[in-house]
mmCIF file of C-alpha atoms in Angstrom:
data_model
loop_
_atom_site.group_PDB
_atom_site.id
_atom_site.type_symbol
_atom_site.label_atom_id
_atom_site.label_comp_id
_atom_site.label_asym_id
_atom_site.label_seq_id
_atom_site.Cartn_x
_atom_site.Cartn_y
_atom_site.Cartn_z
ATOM 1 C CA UNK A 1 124.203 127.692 124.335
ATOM 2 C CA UNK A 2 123.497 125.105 121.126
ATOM 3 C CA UNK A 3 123.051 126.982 117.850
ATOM 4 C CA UNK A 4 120.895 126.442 115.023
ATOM 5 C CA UNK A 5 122.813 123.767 113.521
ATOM 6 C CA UNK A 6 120.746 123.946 110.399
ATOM 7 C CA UNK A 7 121.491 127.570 109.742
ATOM 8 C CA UNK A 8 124.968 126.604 108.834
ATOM 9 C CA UNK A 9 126.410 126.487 105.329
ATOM 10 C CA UNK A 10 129.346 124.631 106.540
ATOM 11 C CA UNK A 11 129.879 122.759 109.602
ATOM 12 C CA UNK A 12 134.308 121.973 110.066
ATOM 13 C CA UNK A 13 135.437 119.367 112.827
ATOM 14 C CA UNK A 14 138.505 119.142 114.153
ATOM 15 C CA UNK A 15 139.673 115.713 114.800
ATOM 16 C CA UNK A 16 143.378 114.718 115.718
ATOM 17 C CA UNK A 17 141.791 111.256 116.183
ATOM 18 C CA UNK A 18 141.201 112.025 119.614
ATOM 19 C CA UNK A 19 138.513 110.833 121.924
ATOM 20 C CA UNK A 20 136.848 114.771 122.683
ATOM 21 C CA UNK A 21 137.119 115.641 118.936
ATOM 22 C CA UNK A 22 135.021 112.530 117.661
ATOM 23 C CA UNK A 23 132.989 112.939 120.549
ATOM 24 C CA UNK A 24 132.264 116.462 119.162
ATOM 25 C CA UNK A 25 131.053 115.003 115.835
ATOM 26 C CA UNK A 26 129.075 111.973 117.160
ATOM 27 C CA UNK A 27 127.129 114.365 119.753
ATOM 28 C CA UNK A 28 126.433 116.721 116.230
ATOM 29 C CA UNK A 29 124.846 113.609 114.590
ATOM 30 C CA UNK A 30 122.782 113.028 117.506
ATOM 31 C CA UNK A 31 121.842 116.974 117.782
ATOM 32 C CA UNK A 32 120.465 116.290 114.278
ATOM 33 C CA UNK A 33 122.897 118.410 112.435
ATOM 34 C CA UNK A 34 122.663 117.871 108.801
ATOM 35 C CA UNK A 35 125.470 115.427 107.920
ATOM 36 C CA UNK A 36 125.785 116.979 104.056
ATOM 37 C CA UNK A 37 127.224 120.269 105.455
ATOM 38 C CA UNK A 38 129.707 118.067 107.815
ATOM 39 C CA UNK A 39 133.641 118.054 106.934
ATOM 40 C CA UNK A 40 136.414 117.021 109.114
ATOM 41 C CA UNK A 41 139.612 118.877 109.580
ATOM 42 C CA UNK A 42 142.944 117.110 110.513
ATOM 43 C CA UNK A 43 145.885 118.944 110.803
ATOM 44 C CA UNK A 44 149.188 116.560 110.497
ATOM 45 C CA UNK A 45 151.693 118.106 112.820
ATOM 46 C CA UNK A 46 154.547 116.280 110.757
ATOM 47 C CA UNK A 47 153.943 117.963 107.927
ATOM 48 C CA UNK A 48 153.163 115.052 105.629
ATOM 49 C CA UNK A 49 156.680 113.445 106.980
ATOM 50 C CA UNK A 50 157.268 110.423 108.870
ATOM 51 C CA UNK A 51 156.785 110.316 112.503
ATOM 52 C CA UNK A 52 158.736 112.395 114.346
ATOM 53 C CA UNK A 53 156.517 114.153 117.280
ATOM 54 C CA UNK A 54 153.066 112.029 116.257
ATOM 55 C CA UNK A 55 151.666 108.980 115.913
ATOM 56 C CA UNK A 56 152.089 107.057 112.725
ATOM 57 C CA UNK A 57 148.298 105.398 113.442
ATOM 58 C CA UNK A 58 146.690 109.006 113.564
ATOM 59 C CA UNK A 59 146.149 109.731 110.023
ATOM 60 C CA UNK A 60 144.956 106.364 109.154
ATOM 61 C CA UNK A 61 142.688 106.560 111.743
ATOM 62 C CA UNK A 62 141.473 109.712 110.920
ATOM 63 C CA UNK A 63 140.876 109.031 107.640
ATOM 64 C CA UNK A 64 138.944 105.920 108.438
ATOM 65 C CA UNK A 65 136.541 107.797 110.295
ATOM 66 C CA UNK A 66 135.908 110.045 107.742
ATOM 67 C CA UNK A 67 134.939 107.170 105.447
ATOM 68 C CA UNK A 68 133.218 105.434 107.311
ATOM 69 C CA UNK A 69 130.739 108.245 108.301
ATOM 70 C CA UNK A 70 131.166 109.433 104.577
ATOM 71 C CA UNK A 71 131.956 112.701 105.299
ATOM 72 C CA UNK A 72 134.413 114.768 103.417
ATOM 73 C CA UNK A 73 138.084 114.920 105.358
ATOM 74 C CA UNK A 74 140.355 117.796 104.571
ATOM 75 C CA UNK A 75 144.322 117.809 105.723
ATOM 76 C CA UNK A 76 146.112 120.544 106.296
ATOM 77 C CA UNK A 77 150.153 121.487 107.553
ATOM 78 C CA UNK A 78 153.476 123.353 108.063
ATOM 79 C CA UNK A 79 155.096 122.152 105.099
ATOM 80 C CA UNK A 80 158.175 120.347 106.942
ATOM 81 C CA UNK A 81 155.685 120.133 110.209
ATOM 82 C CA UNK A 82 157.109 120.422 113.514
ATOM 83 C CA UNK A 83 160.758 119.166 112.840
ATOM 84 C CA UNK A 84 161.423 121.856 110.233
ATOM 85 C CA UNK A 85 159.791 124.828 112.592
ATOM 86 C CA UNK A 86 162.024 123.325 115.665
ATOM 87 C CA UNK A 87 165.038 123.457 113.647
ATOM 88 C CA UNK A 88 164.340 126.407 112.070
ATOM 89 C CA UNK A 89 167.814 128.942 112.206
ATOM 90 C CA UNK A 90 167.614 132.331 110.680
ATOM 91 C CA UNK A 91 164.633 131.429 108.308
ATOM 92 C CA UNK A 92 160.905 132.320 107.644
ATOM 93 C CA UNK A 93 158.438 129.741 109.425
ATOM 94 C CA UNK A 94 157.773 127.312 106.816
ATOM 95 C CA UNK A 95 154.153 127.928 104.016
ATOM 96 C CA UNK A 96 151.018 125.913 105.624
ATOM 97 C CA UNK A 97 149.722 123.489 103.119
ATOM 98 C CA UNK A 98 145.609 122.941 103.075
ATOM 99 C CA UNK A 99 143.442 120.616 100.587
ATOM 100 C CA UNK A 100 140.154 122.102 99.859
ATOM 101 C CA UNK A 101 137.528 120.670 97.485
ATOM 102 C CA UNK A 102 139.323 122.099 94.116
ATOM 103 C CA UNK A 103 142.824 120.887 95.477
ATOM 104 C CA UNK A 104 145.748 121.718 97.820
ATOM 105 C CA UNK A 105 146.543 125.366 98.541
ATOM 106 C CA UNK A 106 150.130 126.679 99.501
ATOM 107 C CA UNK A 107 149.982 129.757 101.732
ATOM 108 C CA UNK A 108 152.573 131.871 103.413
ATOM 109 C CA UNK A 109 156.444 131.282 104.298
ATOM 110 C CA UNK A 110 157.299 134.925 103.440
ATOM 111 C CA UNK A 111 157.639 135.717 106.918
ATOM 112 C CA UNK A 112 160.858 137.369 108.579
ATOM 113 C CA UNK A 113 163.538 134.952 109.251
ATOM 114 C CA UNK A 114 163.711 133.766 112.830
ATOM 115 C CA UNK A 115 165.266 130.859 114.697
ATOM 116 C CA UNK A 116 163.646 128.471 117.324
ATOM 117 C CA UNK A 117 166.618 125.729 117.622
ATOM 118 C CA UNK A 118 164.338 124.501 120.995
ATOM 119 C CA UNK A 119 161.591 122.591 121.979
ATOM 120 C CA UNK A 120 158.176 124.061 122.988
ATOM 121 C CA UNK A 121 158.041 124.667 127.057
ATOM 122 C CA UNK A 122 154.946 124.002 128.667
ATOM 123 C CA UNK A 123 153.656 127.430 129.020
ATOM 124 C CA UNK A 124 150.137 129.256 128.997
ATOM 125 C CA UNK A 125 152.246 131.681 126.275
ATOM 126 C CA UNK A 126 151.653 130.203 122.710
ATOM 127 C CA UNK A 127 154.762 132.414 121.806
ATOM 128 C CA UNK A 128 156.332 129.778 124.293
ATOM 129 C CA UNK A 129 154.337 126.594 123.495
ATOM 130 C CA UNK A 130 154.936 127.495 119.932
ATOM 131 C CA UNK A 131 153.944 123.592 118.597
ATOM 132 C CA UNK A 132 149.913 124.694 119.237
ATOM 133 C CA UNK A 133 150.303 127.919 117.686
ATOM 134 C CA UNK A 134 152.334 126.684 114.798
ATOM 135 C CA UNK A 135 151.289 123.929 113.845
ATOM 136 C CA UNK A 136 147.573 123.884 114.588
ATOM 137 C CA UNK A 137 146.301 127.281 115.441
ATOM 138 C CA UNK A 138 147.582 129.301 112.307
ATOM 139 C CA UNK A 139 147.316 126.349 110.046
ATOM 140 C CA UNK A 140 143.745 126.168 110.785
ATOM 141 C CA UNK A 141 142.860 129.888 110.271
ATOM 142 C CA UNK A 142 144.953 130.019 107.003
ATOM 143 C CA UNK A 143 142.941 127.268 105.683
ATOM 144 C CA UNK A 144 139.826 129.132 106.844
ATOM 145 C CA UNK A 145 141.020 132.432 105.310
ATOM 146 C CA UNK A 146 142.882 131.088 102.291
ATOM 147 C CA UNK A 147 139.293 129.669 101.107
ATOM 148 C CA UNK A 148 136.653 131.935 98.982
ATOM 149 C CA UNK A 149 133.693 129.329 99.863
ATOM 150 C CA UNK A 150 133.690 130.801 103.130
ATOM 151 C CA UNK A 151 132.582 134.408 101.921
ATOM 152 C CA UNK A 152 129.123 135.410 102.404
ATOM 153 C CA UNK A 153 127.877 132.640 104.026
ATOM 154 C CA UNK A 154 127.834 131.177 107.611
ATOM 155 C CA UNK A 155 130.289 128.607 109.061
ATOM 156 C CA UNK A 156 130.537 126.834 112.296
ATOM 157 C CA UNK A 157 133.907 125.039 113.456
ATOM 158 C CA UNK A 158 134.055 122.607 116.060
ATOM 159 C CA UNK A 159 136.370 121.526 118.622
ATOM 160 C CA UNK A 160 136.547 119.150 121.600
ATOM 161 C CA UNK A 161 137.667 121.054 124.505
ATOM 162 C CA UNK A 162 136.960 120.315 127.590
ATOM 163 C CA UNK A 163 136.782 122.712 130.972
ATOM 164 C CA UNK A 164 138.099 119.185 132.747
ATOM 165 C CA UNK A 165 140.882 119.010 131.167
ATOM 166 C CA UNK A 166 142.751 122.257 132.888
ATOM 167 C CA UNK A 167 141.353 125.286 134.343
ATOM 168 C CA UNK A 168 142.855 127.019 130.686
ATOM 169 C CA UNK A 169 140.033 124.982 129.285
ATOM 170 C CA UNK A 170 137.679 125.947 131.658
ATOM 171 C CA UNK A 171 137.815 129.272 130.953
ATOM 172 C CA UNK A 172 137.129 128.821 127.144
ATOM 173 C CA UNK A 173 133.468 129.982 125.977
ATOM 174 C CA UNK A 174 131.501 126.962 124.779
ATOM 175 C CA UNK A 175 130.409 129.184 121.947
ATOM 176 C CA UNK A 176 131.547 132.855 120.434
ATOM 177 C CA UNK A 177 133.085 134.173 117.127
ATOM 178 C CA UNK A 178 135.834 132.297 116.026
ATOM 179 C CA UNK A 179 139.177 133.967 115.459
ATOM 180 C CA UNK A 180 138.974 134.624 111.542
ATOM 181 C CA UNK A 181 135.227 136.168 111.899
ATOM 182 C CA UNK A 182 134.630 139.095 109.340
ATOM 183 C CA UNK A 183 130.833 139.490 109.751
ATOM 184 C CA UNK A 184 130.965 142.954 110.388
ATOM 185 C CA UNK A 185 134.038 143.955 107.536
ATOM 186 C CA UNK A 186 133.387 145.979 104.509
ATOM 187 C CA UNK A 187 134.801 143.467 102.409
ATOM 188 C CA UNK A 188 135.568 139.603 102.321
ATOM 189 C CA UNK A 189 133.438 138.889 104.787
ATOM 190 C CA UNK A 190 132.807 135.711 106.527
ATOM 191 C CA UNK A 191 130.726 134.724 109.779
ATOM 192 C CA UNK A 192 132.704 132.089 111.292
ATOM 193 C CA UNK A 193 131.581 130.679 115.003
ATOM 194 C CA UNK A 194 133.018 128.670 116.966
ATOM 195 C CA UNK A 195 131.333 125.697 119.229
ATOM 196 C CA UNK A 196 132.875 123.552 122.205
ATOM 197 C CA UNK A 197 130.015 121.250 122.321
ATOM 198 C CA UNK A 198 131.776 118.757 124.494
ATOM 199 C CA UNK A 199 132.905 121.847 127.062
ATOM 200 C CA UNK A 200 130.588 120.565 129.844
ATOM 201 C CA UNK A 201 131.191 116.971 129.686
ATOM 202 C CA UNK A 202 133.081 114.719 131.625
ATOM 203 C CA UNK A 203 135.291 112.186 130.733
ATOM 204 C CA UNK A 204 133.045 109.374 131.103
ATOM 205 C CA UNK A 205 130.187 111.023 128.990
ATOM 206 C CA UNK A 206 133.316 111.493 126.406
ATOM 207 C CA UNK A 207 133.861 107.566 126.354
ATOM 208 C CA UNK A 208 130.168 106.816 126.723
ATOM 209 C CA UNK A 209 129.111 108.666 123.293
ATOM 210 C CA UNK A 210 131.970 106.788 121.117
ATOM 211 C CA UNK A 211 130.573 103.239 123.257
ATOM 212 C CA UNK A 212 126.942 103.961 121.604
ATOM 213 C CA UNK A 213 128.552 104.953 118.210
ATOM 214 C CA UNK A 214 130.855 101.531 118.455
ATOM 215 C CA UNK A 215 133.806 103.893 117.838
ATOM 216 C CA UNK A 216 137.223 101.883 118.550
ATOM 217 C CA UNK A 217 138.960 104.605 120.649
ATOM 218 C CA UNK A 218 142.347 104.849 118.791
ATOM 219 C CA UNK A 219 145.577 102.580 119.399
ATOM 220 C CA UNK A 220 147.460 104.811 122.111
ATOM 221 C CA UNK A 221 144.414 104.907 124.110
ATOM 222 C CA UNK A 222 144.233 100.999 124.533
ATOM 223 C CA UNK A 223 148.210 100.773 125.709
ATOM 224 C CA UNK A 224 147.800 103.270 127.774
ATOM 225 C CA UNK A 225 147.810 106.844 127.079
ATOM 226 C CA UNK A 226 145.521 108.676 128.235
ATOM 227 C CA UNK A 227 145.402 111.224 125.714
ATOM 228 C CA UNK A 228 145.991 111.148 121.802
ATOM 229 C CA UNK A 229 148.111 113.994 121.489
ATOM 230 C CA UNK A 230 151.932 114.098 120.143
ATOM 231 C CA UNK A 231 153.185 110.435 120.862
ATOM 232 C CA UNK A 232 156.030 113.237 122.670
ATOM 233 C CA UNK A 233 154.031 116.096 123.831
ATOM 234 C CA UNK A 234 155.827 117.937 125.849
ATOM 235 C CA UNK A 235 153.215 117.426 128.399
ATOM 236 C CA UNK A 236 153.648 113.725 128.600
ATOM 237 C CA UNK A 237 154.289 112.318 132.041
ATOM 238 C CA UNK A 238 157.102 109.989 133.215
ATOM 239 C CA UNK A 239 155.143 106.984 132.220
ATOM 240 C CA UNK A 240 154.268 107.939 129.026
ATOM 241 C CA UNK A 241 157.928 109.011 127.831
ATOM 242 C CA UNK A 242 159.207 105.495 130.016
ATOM 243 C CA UNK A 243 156.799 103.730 128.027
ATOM 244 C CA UNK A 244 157.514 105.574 124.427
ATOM 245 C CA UNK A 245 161.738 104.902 124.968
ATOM 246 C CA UNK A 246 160.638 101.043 125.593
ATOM 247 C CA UNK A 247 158.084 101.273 122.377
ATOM 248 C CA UNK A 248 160.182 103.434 119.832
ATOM 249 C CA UNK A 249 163.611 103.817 120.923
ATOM 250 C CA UNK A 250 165.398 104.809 118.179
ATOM 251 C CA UNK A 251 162.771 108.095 118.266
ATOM 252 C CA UNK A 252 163.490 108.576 121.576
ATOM 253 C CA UNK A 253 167.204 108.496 121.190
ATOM 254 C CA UNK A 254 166.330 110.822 117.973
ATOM 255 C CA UNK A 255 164.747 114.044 120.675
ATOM 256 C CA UNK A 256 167.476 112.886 123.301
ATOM 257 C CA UNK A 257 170.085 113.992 120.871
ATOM 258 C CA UNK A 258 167.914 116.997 120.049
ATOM 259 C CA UNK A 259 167.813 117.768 123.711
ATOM 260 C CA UNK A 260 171.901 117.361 123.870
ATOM 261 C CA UNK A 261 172.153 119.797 120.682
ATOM 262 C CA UNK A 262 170.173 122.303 121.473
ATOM 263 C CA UNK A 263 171.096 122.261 125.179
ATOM 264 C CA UNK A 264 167.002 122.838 125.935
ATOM 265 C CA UNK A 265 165.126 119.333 127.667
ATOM 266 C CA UNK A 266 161.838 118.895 126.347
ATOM 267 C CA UNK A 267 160.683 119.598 129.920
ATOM 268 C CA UNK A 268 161.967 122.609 131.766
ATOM 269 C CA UNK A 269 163.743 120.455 134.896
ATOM 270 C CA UNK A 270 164.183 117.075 133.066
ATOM 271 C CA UNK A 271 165.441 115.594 130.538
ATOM 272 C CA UNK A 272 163.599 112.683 128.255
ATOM 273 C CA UNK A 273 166.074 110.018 129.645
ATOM 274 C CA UNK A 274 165.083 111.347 133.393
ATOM 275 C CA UNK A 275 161.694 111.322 133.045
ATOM 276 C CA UNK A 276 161.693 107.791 131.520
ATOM 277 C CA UNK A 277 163.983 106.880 134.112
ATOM 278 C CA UNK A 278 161.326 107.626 136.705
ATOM 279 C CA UNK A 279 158.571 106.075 135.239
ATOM 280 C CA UNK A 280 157.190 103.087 134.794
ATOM 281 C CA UNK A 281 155.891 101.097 131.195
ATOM 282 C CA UNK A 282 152.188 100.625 130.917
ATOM 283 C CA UNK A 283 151.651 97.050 131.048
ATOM 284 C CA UNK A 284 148.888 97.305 128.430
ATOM 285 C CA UNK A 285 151.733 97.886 126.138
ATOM 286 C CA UNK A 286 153.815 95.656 127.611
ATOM 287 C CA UNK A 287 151.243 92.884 127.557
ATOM 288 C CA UNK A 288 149.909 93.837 123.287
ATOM 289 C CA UNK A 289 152.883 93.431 121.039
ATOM 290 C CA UNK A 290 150.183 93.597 118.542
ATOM 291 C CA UNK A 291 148.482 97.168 119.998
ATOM 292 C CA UNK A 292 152.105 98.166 119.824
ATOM 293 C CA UNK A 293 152.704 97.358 116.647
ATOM 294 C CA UNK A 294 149.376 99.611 115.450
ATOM 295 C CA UNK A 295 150.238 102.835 117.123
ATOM 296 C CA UNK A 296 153.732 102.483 115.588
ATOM 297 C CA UNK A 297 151.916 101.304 111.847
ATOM 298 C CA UNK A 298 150.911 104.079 109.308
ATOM 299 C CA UNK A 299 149.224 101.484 107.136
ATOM 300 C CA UNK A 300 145.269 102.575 106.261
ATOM 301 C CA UNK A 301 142.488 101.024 108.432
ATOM 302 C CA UNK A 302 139.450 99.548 106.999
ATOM 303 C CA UNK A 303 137.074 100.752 109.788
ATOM 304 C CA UNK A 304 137.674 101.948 113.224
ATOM 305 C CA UNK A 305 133.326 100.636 113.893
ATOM 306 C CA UNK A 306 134.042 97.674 116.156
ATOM 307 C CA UNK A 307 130.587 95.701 117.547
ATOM 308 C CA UNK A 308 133.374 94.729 120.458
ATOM 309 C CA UNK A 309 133.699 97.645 121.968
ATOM 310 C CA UNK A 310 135.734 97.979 125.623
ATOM 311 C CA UNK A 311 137.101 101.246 127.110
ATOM 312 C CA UNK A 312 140.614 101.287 126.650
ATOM 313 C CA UNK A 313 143.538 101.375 129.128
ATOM 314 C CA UNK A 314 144.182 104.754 129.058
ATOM 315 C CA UNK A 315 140.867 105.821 130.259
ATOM 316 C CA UNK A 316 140.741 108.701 133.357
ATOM 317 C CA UNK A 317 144.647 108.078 133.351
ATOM 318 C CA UNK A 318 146.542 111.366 134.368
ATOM 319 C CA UNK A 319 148.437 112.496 130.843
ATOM 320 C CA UNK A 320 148.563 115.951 131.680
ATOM 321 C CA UNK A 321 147.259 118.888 129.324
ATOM 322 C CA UNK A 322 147.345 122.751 128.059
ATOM 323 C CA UNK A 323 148.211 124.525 131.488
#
């Protein structure tokens, strides 16, 4: 179903700088949803850091998009972001950190003390693939929770998955009560929904709604990658970790030692230096020092509008995804 888009009070969308999640707010502007009651959510997996699991290009990416569709852009994150959790040793997970219109908000980090000391292993089990959970999943509903102009009124938060993506996905309702819903509490409450507009759509309707827009699809996309996740997500395929050791390889040498320390390979069978070994280096990156140069570059962005607009290299590519 498509709700009333107009009987929200707020309307959150989470981008990562992603193709689905834009895709998600350029198909709201064309449903007609009123752009004043629009933010966008971005939740930096670093932790404000420099890049050590993401792409320096996201943020500025992000952020561009938010300006140039004038809509307000709230941050949020594990303060220390995924290095910090990973190398967390008898310790509380770290506070989340979210900005809201008055200013930023420090919540939590008087958990027990625990230690991870490991990557996150592909795994349906979020317990498992801690890095969603984290990093995204809690630091979203904190936000949502931590925030008193959420009481009392009705709030819709959108996301871009897609049942193509993995039968996981599939399963996912394209609309029900989102996980911090109070609607029917005696006190604090909050109705909170949440919409998969883009559930039903294929990949090619995904790159057709940012072609009409003129929305540059973002830097990894157009060396290669078929997904913007982690630059090192731990579902990354050989080519994408052969082509990330030839990009960055003082990173990659960074996790390999990480892999060597904790005695835990960022894949359950195979090391980073195996899996590059086996793959091969997309020759759009090999072929765009420049494109290269902008996935690795956190400097800001003007726009990411372009009136040349081309679907990138990494389009239908096979980057894997939540199992």
């Amino acid at each position: 179903m498509s709700p009333d888009l107009a009987s929200y009070d707020s309307i959150i969308v989470a981008v990562s700088g992603g193709k689905d999640g834009t895709a998600c707010l350029l198909a709201l502007l064309e449903a007609g949803a009123p752009a004043e009651r629009i933010e966008l959510w971005h939740h930096d997996v670093d932790g404000e850091g420099g890049s050590f699991m993401d792409w320096a290009s996201t943020a500025p990416y992000v952020a561009a998009l938010a300006r140039d569709f004038g809509l307000p852009l709230y941050r949020s994150w594990r303060e220390g972001g995924f290095e910090r959790e990973m190398l967390r040793h008898e310790m509380p997970t770290a506070p989340v950190v979210f900005e809201t219109p008055q200013g930023r908000v420090v919540a939590g980090g008087q958990g027990p003390n625990g230690t991870r000391l490991r990557f996150p292993q592909i795994s349906a089990s979020l317990s498992v693939r801690w890095c969603s959970a984290s990093l995204k999943i809690d630091v979203a509903d904190r936000a949502l929770r931590g925030q008193d102009r959420f009481l009392n009124c009705r709030t819709l938060v959108v996301t871009g998955e897609r049942a193509e993506e993995s039968p996981a996905r599939a399963r996912y309702a394209a609309f029900e009560p989102h996980r911090t819903d109070t609607r029917n509490g005696t006190r604090r409450r909050r109705h909170v929904d949440h919409w998969r507009p883009v559930h039903q759509w294929s990949e090619a309707e995904v790159w057709a709604i940012l072609e009409r827009w003129r929305v540059m699809p973002a830097y990894p996309y157009q060396v290669g990658f078929s997904r913007l996740s982690c630059a090192f997500c731990i579902f990354g395929n050989a080519d994408q970790f052969a082509t990330l050791k030839w990009m960055d390889a003082n990173r990659f040498a960074k996790l390999n030692g990480y892999e060597k320390e904790f005695g835990c390979t960022i894949k359950r069978d195979r090391g980073l230096e195996q899996m590059s070994s086996e793959g091969t280096v997309y020759q759009a990156a090999r072929s765009r020092p420049d494109l290269v140069a902008a996935c690795l570059s956190d400097h800001p962005l003007q726009t990411v509008l372009t009136e040349n607009w081309s679907l990138p290299a990494g389009a239908f590519g096979n980057g894997g995804g939540p199992v």
